[in-house]
Amino acid sequence: MTDGSETTLDLTLDEARDEAAELAERITAAREAYYGRNAAHVDDRTYDAWMTRLEEIERLHPQVQGQDSPTLSVGAAQSSELAPVTHAERMLSLDNVFSPEELTAWCEKTRAAAGREVHWLTEVKIDGLALSLRYEHGRLVSAATRGDGRVGEDVTTNAVRLDGIPRRLEGEG
């Protein structure tokens, strides 16, 4: 893998393929440690740099992106101890920005995609567990982790014990 000083435009297809494979391996190992064993072995800045570099390589050399690329998923594969739950809608992750210019570009891209002015609410991001809660007729019937974004783990029996998760919802809708 290059040290990142070589621009992606300078990479041959073989170099791009090799670097993308190495980055994918590092990112996957970091995700498994963080999500699967709750033991981060790289800091956020390093992880984000790897992901940014891989995204750049795949954008300029799309043929190197495999179906299992870390850029196509979030989280990690589910454990075999809990029942899998396929999400009705894919659970995504937050995008990162590292400069005011990147934030401005992201805001402009979002406005363009919405086709109208966008109103913003910002909140502090606290690392934790993302859950998908499903209610039927106002009653909690399923709680699942994000997993890889498509399939998570059924944690309903644990979720009903948490004070912040209502078992029933009031109202219409």
JSON list of C-alpha atoms in Angstrom, two decimals:
[
{"chain": "A", "resi": 1, "resn": "MET", "atom": "CA", "xyz": [0.00, 0.00, 0.00]},
{"chain": "A", "resi": 2, "resn": "THR", "atom": "CA", "xyz": [1.21, 3.48, -0.68]},
{"chain": "A", "resi": 3, "resn": "ASP", "atom": "CA", "xyz": [1.71, 5.96, 2.13]},
{"chain": "A", "resi": 4, "resn": "GLY", "atom": "CA", "xyz": [-1.15, 8.05, 0.72]},
{"chain": "A", "resi": 5, "resn": "SER", "atom": "CA", "xyz": [1.21, 10.64, -0.77]},
{"chain": "A", "resi": 6, "resn": "GLU", "atom": "CA", "xyz": [0.76, 9.16, -4.24]},
{"chain": "A", "resi": 7, "resn": "THR", "atom": "CA", "xyz": [-2.37, 10.58, -5.82]},
{"chain": "A", "resi": 8, "resn": "THR", "atom": "CA", "xyz": [-5.00, 8.14, -6.95]},
{"chain": "A", "resi": 9, "resn": "LEU", "atom": "CA", "xyz": [-4.70, 9.47, -10.49]},
{"chain": "A", "resi": 10, "resn": "ASP", "atom": "CA", "xyz": [-1.07, 8.28, -10.54]},
{"chain": "A", "resi": 11, "resn": "LEU", "atom": "CA", "xyz": [-1.96, 4.68, -9.69]},
{"chain": "A", "resi": 12, "resn": "THR", "atom": "CA", "xyz": [-2.00, 2.04, -12.39]},
{"chain": "A", "resi": 13, "resn": "LEU", "atom": "CA", "xyz": [-4.99, -0.27, -12.37]},
{"chain": "A", "resi": 14, "resn": "ASP", "atom": "CA", "xyz": [-2.89, -3.04, -10.76]},
{"chain": "A", "resi": 15, "resn": "GLU", "atom": "CA", "xyz": [-1.62, -0.65, -8.07]},
{"chain": "A", "resi": 16, "resn": "ALA", "atom": "CA", "xyz": [-5.17, 0.57, -7.43]},
{"chain": "A", "resi": 17, "resn": "ARG", "atom": "CA", "xyz": [-6.43, -3.02, -7.16]},
{"chain": "A", "resi": 18, "resn": "ASP", "atom": "CA", "xyz": [-3.63, -3.99, -4.73]},
{"chain": "A", "resi": 19, "resn": "GLU", "atom": "CA", "xyz": [-4.06, -0.91, -2.54]},
{"chain": "A", "resi": 20, "resn": "ALA", "atom": "CA", "xyz": [-7.85, -1.26, -2.50]},
{"chain": "A", "resi": 21, "resn": "ALA", "atom": "CA", "xyz": [-7.56, -4.91, -1.43]},
{"chain": "A", "resi": 22, "resn": "GLU", "atom": "CA", "xyz": [-5.15, -4.03, 1.39]},
{"chain": "A", "resi": 23, "resn": "LEU", "atom": "CA", "xyz": [-7.32, -1.14, 2.58]},
{"chain": "A", "resi": 24, "resn": "ALA", "atom": "CA", "xyz": [-10.44, -3.32, 2.47]},
{"chain": "A", "resi": 25, "resn": "GLU", "atom": "CA", "xyz": [-8.67, -5.95, 4.58]},
{"chain": "A", "resi": 26, "resn": "ARG", "atom": "CA", "xyz": [-7.54, -3.35, 7.16]},
{"chain": "A", "resi": 27, "resn": "ILE", "atom": "CA", "xyz": [-10.98, -1.72, 7.33]},
{"chain": "A", "resi": 28, "resn": "THR", "atom": "CA", "xyz": [-12.76, -5.07, 7.68]},
{"chain": "A", "resi": 29, "resn": "ALA", "atom": "CA", "xyz": [-10.42, -6.13, 10.50]},
{"chain": "A", "resi": 30, "resn": "ALA", "atom": "CA", "xyz": [-10.93, -2.79, 12.25]},
{"chain": "A", "resi": 31, "resn": "ARG", "atom": "CA", "xyz": [-14.71, -3.11, 11.95]},
{"chain": "A", "resi": 32, "resn": "GLU", "atom": "CA", "xyz": [-14.72, -6.65, 13.30]},
{"chain": "A", "resi": 33, "resn": "ALA", "atom": "CA", "xyz": [-12.63, -5.55, 16.29]},
{"chain": "A", "resi": 34, "resn": "TYR", "atom": "CA", "xyz": [-14.76, -2.46, 16.97]},
{"chain": "A", "resi": 35, "resn": "TYR", "atom": "CA", "xyz": [-18.24, -3.86, 16.37]},
{"chain": "A", "resi": 36, "resn": "GLY", "atom": "CA", "xyz": [-17.69, -7.55, 17.08]},
{"chain": "A", "resi": 37, "resn": "ARG", "atom": "CA", "xyz": [-15.35, -7.47, 20.06]},
{"chain": "A", "resi": 38, "resn": "ASN", "atom": "CA", "xyz": [-15.79, -3.87, 21.29]},
{"chain": "A", "resi": 39, "resn": "ALA", "atom": "CA", "xyz": [-12.02, -3.47, 21.01]},
{"chain": "A", "resi": 40, "resn": "ALA", "atom": "CA", "xyz": [-10.98, -0.70, 18.64]},
{"chain": "A", "resi": 41, "resn": "HIS", "atom": "CA", "xyz": [-7.42, -1.31, 17.47]},
{"chain": "A", "resi": 42, "resn": "VAL", "atom": "CA", "xyz": [-7.09, 1.86, 15.36]},
{"chain": "A", "resi": 43, "resn": "ASP", "atom": "CA", "xyz": [-8.13, 5.41, 16.14]},
{"chain": "A", "resi": 44, "resn": "ASP", "atom": "CA", "xyz": [-10.99, 7.11, 14.30]},
{"chain": "A", "resi": 45, "resn": "ARG", "atom": "CA", "xyz": [-8.67, 9.37, 12.30]},
{"chain": "A", "resi": 46, "resn": "THR", "atom": "CA", "xyz": [-6.70, 6.42, 10.90]},
{"chain": "A", "resi": 47, "resn": "TYR", "atom": "CA", "xyz": [-9.87, 4.46, 10.11]},
{"chain": "A", "resi": 48, "resn": "ASP", "atom": "CA", "xyz": [-11.44, 7.49, 8.40]},
{"chain": "A", "resi": 49, "resn": "ALA", "atom": "CA", "xyz": [-8.25, 8.07, 6.37]},
{"chain": "A", "resi": 50, "resn": "TRP", "atom": "CA", "xyz": [-8.29, 4.45, 5.17]},
{"chain": "A", "resi": 51, "resn": "MET", "atom": "CA", "xyz": [-11.97, 4.70, 4.23]},
{"chain": "A", "resi": 52, "resn": "THR", "atom": "CA", "xyz": [-11.49, 8.04, 2.44]},
{"chain": "A", "resi": 53, "resn": "ARG", "atom": "CA", "xyz": [-8.55, 6.62, 0.47]},
{"chain": "A", "resi": 54, "resn": "LEU", "atom": "CA", "xyz": [-10.51, 3.50, -0.50]},
{"chain": "A", "resi": 55, "resn": "GLU", "atom": "CA", "xyz": [-13.49, 5.61, -1.60]},
{"chain": "A", "resi": 56, "resn": "GLU", "atom": "CA", "xyz": [-11.17, 7.77, -3.71]},
{"chain": "A", "resi": 57, "resn": "ILE", "atom": "CA", "xyz": [-9.56, 4.73, -5.36]},
{"chain": "A", "resi": 58, "resn": "GLU", "atom": "CA", "xyz": [-12.96, 3.15, -6.10]},
{"chain": "A", "resi": 59, "resn": "ARG", "atom": "CA", "xyz": [-14.34, 6.42, -7.48]},
{"chain": "A", "resi": 60, "resn": "LEU", "atom": "CA", "xyz": [-11.46, 6.79, -9.94]},
{"chain": "A", "resi": 61, "resn": "HIS", "atom": "CA", "xyz": [-11.04, 3.06, -10.64]},
{"chain": "A", "resi": 62, "resn": "PRO", "atom": "CA", "xyz": [-14.59, 1.62, -10.24]},
{"chain": "A", "resi": 63, "resn": "GLN", "atom": "CA", "xyz": [-13.54, -1.75, -11.61]},
{"chain": "A", "resi": 64, "resn": "VAL", "atom": "CA", "xyz": [-11.57, -2.46, -8.40]},
{"chain": "A", "resi": 65, "resn": "GLN", "atom": "CA", "xyz": [-14.66, -2.23, -6.18]},
{"chain": "A", "resi": 66, "resn": "GLY", "atom": "CA", "xyz": [-15.78, -5.71, -5.16]},
{"chain": "A", "resi": 67, "resn": "GLN", "atom": "CA", "xyz": [-19.27, -6.61, -3.97]},
{"chain": "A", "resi": 68, "resn": "ASP", "atom": "CA", "xyz": [-17.85, -7.03, -0.47]},
{"chain": "A", "resi": 69, "resn": "SER", "atom": "CA", "xyz": [-16.11, -3.64, -0.38]},
{"chain": "A", "resi": 70, "resn": "PRO", "atom": "CA", "xyz": [-16.34, -1.90, 3.00]},
{"chain": "A", "resi": 71, "resn": "THR", "atom": "CA", "xyz": [-17.58, 1.19, 1.15]},
{"chain": "A", "resi": 72, "resn": "LEU", "atom": "CA", "xyz": [-20.83, -0.65, 0.40]},
{"chain": "A", "resi": 73, "resn": "SER", "atom": "CA", "xyz": [-21.74, -1.48, 3.99]},
{"chain": "A", "resi": 74, "resn": "VAL", "atom": "CA", "xyz": [-21.60, -0.24, 7.54]},
{"chain": "A", "resi": 75, "resn": "GLY", "atom": "CA", "xyz": [-20.94, -2.01, 10.82]},
{"chain": "A", "resi": 76, "resn": "ALA", "atom": "CA", "xyz": [-19.92, -5.64, 10.80]},
{"chain": "A", "resi": 77, "resn": "ALA", "atom": "CA", "xyz": [-21.39, -9.04, 10.10]},
{"chain": "A", "resi": 78, "resn": "GLN", "atom": "CA", "xyz": [-23.74, -10.36, 12.74]},
{"chain": "A", "resi": 79, "resn": "SER", "atom": "CA", "xyz": [-22.70, -12.80, 15.40]},
{"chain": "A", "resi": 80, "resn": "SER", "atom": "CA", "xyz": [-23.92, -16.38, 15.23]},
{"chain": "A", "resi": 81, "resn": "GLU", "atom": "CA", "xyz": [-25.29, -16.17, 18.78]},
{"chain": "A", "resi": 82, "resn": "LEU", "atom": "CA", "xyz": [-28.30, -13.99, 17.93]},
{"chain": "A", "resi": 83, "resn": "ALA", "atom": "CA", "xyz": [-31.01, -14.49, 15.32]},
{"chain": "A", "resi": 84, "resn": "PRO", "atom": "CA", "xyz": [-30.53, -12.45, 12.14]},
{"chain": "A", "resi": 85, "resn": "VAL", "atom": "CA", "xyz": [-33.06, -9.74, 11.25]},
{"chain": "A", "resi": 86, "resn": "THR", "atom": "CA", "xyz": [-33.28, -8.38, 7.71]},
{"chain": "A", "resi": 87, "resn": "HIS", "atom": "CA", "xyz": [-34.04, -4.66, 7.83]},
{"chain": "A", "resi": 88, "resn": "ALA", "atom": "CA", "xyz": [-37.04, -3.37, 5.87]},
{"chain": "A", "resi": 89, "resn": "GLU", "atom": "CA", "xyz": [-34.93, -0.33, 4.94]},
{"chain": "A", "resi": 90, "resn": "ARG", "atom": "CA", "xyz": [-31.14, -0.34, 4.84]},
{"chain": "A", "resi": 91, "resn": "MET", "atom": "CA", "xyz": [-29.61, 1.24, 7.96]},
{"chain": "A", "resi": 92, "resn": "LEU", "atom": "CA", "xyz": [-26.85, 3.62, 6.94]},
{"chain": "A", "resi": 93, "resn": "SER", "atom": "CA", "xyz": [-24.13, 5.40, 8.84]},
{"chain": "A", "resi": 94, "resn": "LEU", "atom": "CA", "xyz": [-23.24, 9.07, 9.16]},
{"chain": "A", "resi": 95, "resn": "ASP", "atom": "CA", "xyz": [-20.88, 10.65, 6.64]},
{"chain": "A", "resi": 96, "resn": "ASN", "atom": "CA", "xyz": [-17.74, 12.32, 7.92]},
{"chain": "A", "resi": 97, "resn": "VAL", "atom": "CA", "xyz": [-16.41, 15.71, 6.91]},
{"chain": "A", "resi": 98, "resn": "PHE", "atom": "CA", "xyz": [-12.99, 16.96, 7.92]},
{"chain": "A", "resi": 99, "resn": "SER", "atom": "CA", "xyz": [-12.96, 20.59, 6.83]},
{"chain": "A", "resi": 100, "resn": "PRO", "atom": "CA", "xyz": [-15.32, 23.55, 6.34]},
{"chain": "A", "resi": 101, "resn": "GLU", "atom": "CA", "xyz": [-14.95, 23.08, 2.58]},
{"chain": "A", "resi": 102, "resn": "GLU", "atom": "CA", "xyz": [-16.09, 19.44, 2.80]},
{"chain": "A", "resi": 103, "resn": "LEU", "atom": "CA", "xyz": [-19.06, 20.49, 4.94]},
{"chain": "A", "resi": 104, "resn": "THR", "atom": "CA", "xyz": [-20.05, 23.16, 2.40]},
{"chain": "A", "resi": 105, "resn": "ALA", "atom": "CA", "xyz": [-19.77, 20.65, -0.46]},
{"chain": "A", "resi": 106, "resn": "TRP", "atom": "CA", "xyz": [-21.86, 18.10, 1.47]},
{"chain": "A", "resi": 107, "resn": "CYS", "atom": "CA", "xyz": [-24.55, 20.72, 2.21]},
{"chain": "A", "resi": 108, "resn": "GLU", "atom": "CA", "xyz": [-24.70, 21.73, -1.46]},
{"chain": "A", "resi": 109, "resn": "LYS", "atom": "CA", "xyz": [-24.93, 18.09, -2.57]},
{"chain": "A", "resi": 110, "resn": "THR", "atom": "CA", "xyz": [-27.76, 17.51, -0.07]},
{"chain": "A", "resi": 111, "resn": "ARG", "atom": "CA", "xyz": [-29.68, 20.60, -1.23]},
{"chain": "A", "resi": 112, "resn": "ALA", "atom": "CA", "xyz": [-29.30, 19.51, -4.87]},
{"chain": "A", "resi": 113, "resn": "ALA", "atom": "CA", "xyz": [-30.54, 15.99, -4.07]},
{"chain": "A", "resi": 114, "resn": "ALA", "atom": "CA", "xyz": [-33.53, 17.39, -2.15]},
{"chain": "A", "resi": 115, "resn": "GLY", "atom": "CA", "xyz": [-34.34, 19.85, -4.92]},
{"chain": "A", "resi": 116, "resn": "ARG", "atom": "CA", "xyz": [-35.24, 22.52, -2.37]},
{"chain": "A", "resi": 117, "resn": "GLU", "atom": "CA", "xyz": [-33.85, 24.48, 0.56]},
{"chain": "A", "resi": 118, "resn": "VAL", "atom": "CA", "xyz": [-32.91, 22.21, 3.48]},
{"chain": "A", "resi": 119, "resn": "HIS", "atom": "CA", "xyz": [-33.30, 23.11, 7.15]},
{"chain": "A", "resi": 120, "resn": "TRP", "atom": "CA", "xyz": [-30.64, 21.73, 9.47]},
{"chain": "A", "resi": 121, "resn": "LEU", "atom": "CA", "xyz": [-30.61, 20.45, 13.03]},
{"chain": "A", "resi": 122, "resn": "THR", "atom": "CA", "xyz": [-27.23, 19.61, 14.49]},
{"chain": "A", "resi": 123, "resn": "GLU", "atom": "CA", "xyz": [-26.58, 17.51, 17.55]},
{"chain": "A", "resi": 124, "resn": "VAL", "atom": "CA", "xyz": [-23.54, 16.06, 19.22]},
{"chain": "A", "resi": 125, "resn": "LYS", "atom": "CA", "xyz": [-22.77, 12.57, 17.94]},
{"chain": "A", "resi": 126, "resn": "ILE", "atom": "CA", "xyz": [-22.29, 10.09, 20.73]},
{"chain": "A", "resi": 127, "resn": "ASP", "atom": "CA", "xyz": [-20.85, 6.73, 19.78]},
{"chain": "A", "resi": 128, "resn": "GLY", "atom": "CA", "xyz": [-23.10, 3.90, 20.77]},
{"chain": "A", "resi": 129, "resn": "LEU", "atom": "CA", "xyz": [-25.37, 1.24, 19.44]},
{"chain": "A", "resi": 130, "resn": "ALA", "atom": "CA", "xyz": [-27.80, 1.87, 16.58]},
{"chain": "A", "resi": 131, "resn": "LEU", "atom": "CA", "xyz": [-31.10, 0.02, 16.85]},
{"chain": "A", "resi": 132, "resn": "SER", "atom": "CA", "xyz": [-34.00, -0.42, 14.48]},
{"chain": "A", "resi": 133, "resn": "LEU", "atom": "CA", "xyz": [-37.23, -0.52, 16.50]},
{"chain": "A", "resi": 134, "resn": "ARG", "atom": "CA", "xyz": [-40.36, -1.89, 14.82]},
{"chain": "A", "resi": 135, "resn": "TYR", "atom": "CA", "xyz": [-43.79, -1.26, 16.25]},
{"chain": "A", "resi": 136, "resn": "GLU", "atom": "CA", "xyz": [-47.07, -2.85, 15.13]},
{"chain": "A", "resi": 137, "resn": "HIS", "atom": "CA", "xyz": [-50.33, -1.30, 16.32]},
{"chain": "A", "resi": 138, "resn": "GLY", "atom": "CA", "xyz": [-48.29, 0.73, 18.80]},
{"chain": "A", "resi": 139, "resn": "ARG", "atom": "CA", "xyz": [-46.56, -2.30, 20.36]},
{"chain": "A", "resi": 140, "resn": "LEU", "atom": "CA", "xyz": [-42.81, -2.97, 20.13]},
{"chain": "A", "resi": 141, "resn": "VAL", "atom": "CA", "xyz": [-42.39, -6.21, 18.21]},
{"chain": "A", "resi": 142, "resn": "SER", "atom": "CA", "xyz": [-38.74, -6.11, 17.19]},
{"chain": "A", "resi": 143, "resn": "ALA", "atom": "CA", "xyz": [-35.44, -4.48, 18.09]},
{"chain": "A", "resi": 144, "resn": "ALA", "atom": "CA", "xyz": [-32.45, -5.19, 15.87]},
{"chain": "A", "resi": 145, "resn": "THR", "atom": "CA", "xyz": [-28.87, -3.93, 15.73]},
{"chain": "A", "resi": 146, "resn": "ARG", "atom": "CA", "xyz": [-27.64, -2.24, 12.56]},
{"chain": "A", "resi": 147, "resn": "GLY", "atom": "CA", "xyz": [-25.29, -5.12, 11.75]},
{"chain": "A", "resi": 148, "resn": "ASP", "atom": "CA", "xyz": [-23.94, -4.60, 8.25]},
{"chain": "A", "resi": 149, "resn": "GLY", "atom": "CA", "xyz": [-26.78, -2.25, 7.34]},
{"chain": "A", "resi": 150, "resn": "ARG", "atom": "CA", "xyz": [-28.86, -4.92, 5.63]},
{"chain": "A", "resi": 151, "resn": "VAL", "atom": "CA", "xyz": [-28.99, -7.64, 8.29]},
{"chain": "A", "resi": 152, "resn": "GLY", "atom": "CA", "xyz": [-28.71, -7.06, 12.03]},
{"chain": "A", "resi": 153, "resn": "GLU", "atom": "CA", "xyz": [-29.21, -9.11, 15.17]},
{"chain": "A", "resi": 154, "resn": "ASP", "atom": "CA", "xyz": [-32.44, -9.58, 17.12]},
{"chain": "A", "resi": 155, "resn": "VAL", "atom": "CA", "xyz": [-31.99, -7.93, 20.53]},
{"chain": "A", "resi": 156, "resn": "THR", "atom": "CA", "xyz": [-35.68, -7.50, 21.37]},
{"chain": "A", "resi": 157, "resn": "THR", "atom": "CA", "xyz": [-35.45, -9.34, 24.70]},
{"chain": "A", "resi": 158, "resn": "ASN", "atom": "CA", "xyz": [-32.69, -6.97, 25.83]},
{"chain": "A", "resi": 159, "resn": "ALA", "atom": "CA", "xyz": [-34.24, -3.79, 24.38]},
{"chain": "A", "resi": 160, "resn": "VAL", "atom": "CA", "xyz": [-37.49, -4.16, 26.34]},
{"chain": "A", "resi": 161, "resn": "ARG", "atom": "CA", "xyz": [-35.46, -3.87, 29.54]},
{"chain": "A", "resi": 162, "resn": "LEU", "atom": "CA", "xyz": [-34.12, -0.41, 28.66]},
{"chain": "A", "resi": 163, "resn": "ASP", "atom": "CA", "xyz": [-35.99, 2.52, 30.19]},
{"chain": "A", "resi": 164, "resn": "GLY", "atom": "CA", "xyz": [-35.47, 4.73, 27.13]},
{"chain": "A", "resi": 165, "resn": "ILE", "atom": "CA", "xyz": [-37.24, 2.35, 24.74]},
{"chain": "A", "resi": 166, "resn": "PRO", "atom": "CA", "xyz": [-41.04, 2.45, 25.02]},
{"chain": "A", "resi": 167, "resn": "ARG", "atom": "CA", "xyz": [-42.85, -0.87, 24.77]},
{"chain": "A", "resi": 168, "resn": "ARG", "atom": "CA", "xyz": [-45.97, 0.92, 23.53]},
{"chain": "A", "resi": 169, "resn": "LEU", "atom": "CA", "xyz": [-46.51, 4.07, 21.47]},
{"chain": "A", "resi": 170, "resn": "GLU", "atom": "CA", "xyz": [-49.55, 6.27, 21.98]},
{"chain": "A", "resi": 171, "resn": "GLY", "atom": "CA", "xyz": [-51.39, 8.09, 19.22]},
{"chain": "A", "resi": 172, "resn": "GLU", "atom": "CA", "xyz": [-52.35, 7.50, 15.63]},
{"chain": "A", "resi": 173, "resn": "GLY", "atom": "CA", "xyz": [-50.09, 6.98, 12.67]}
]
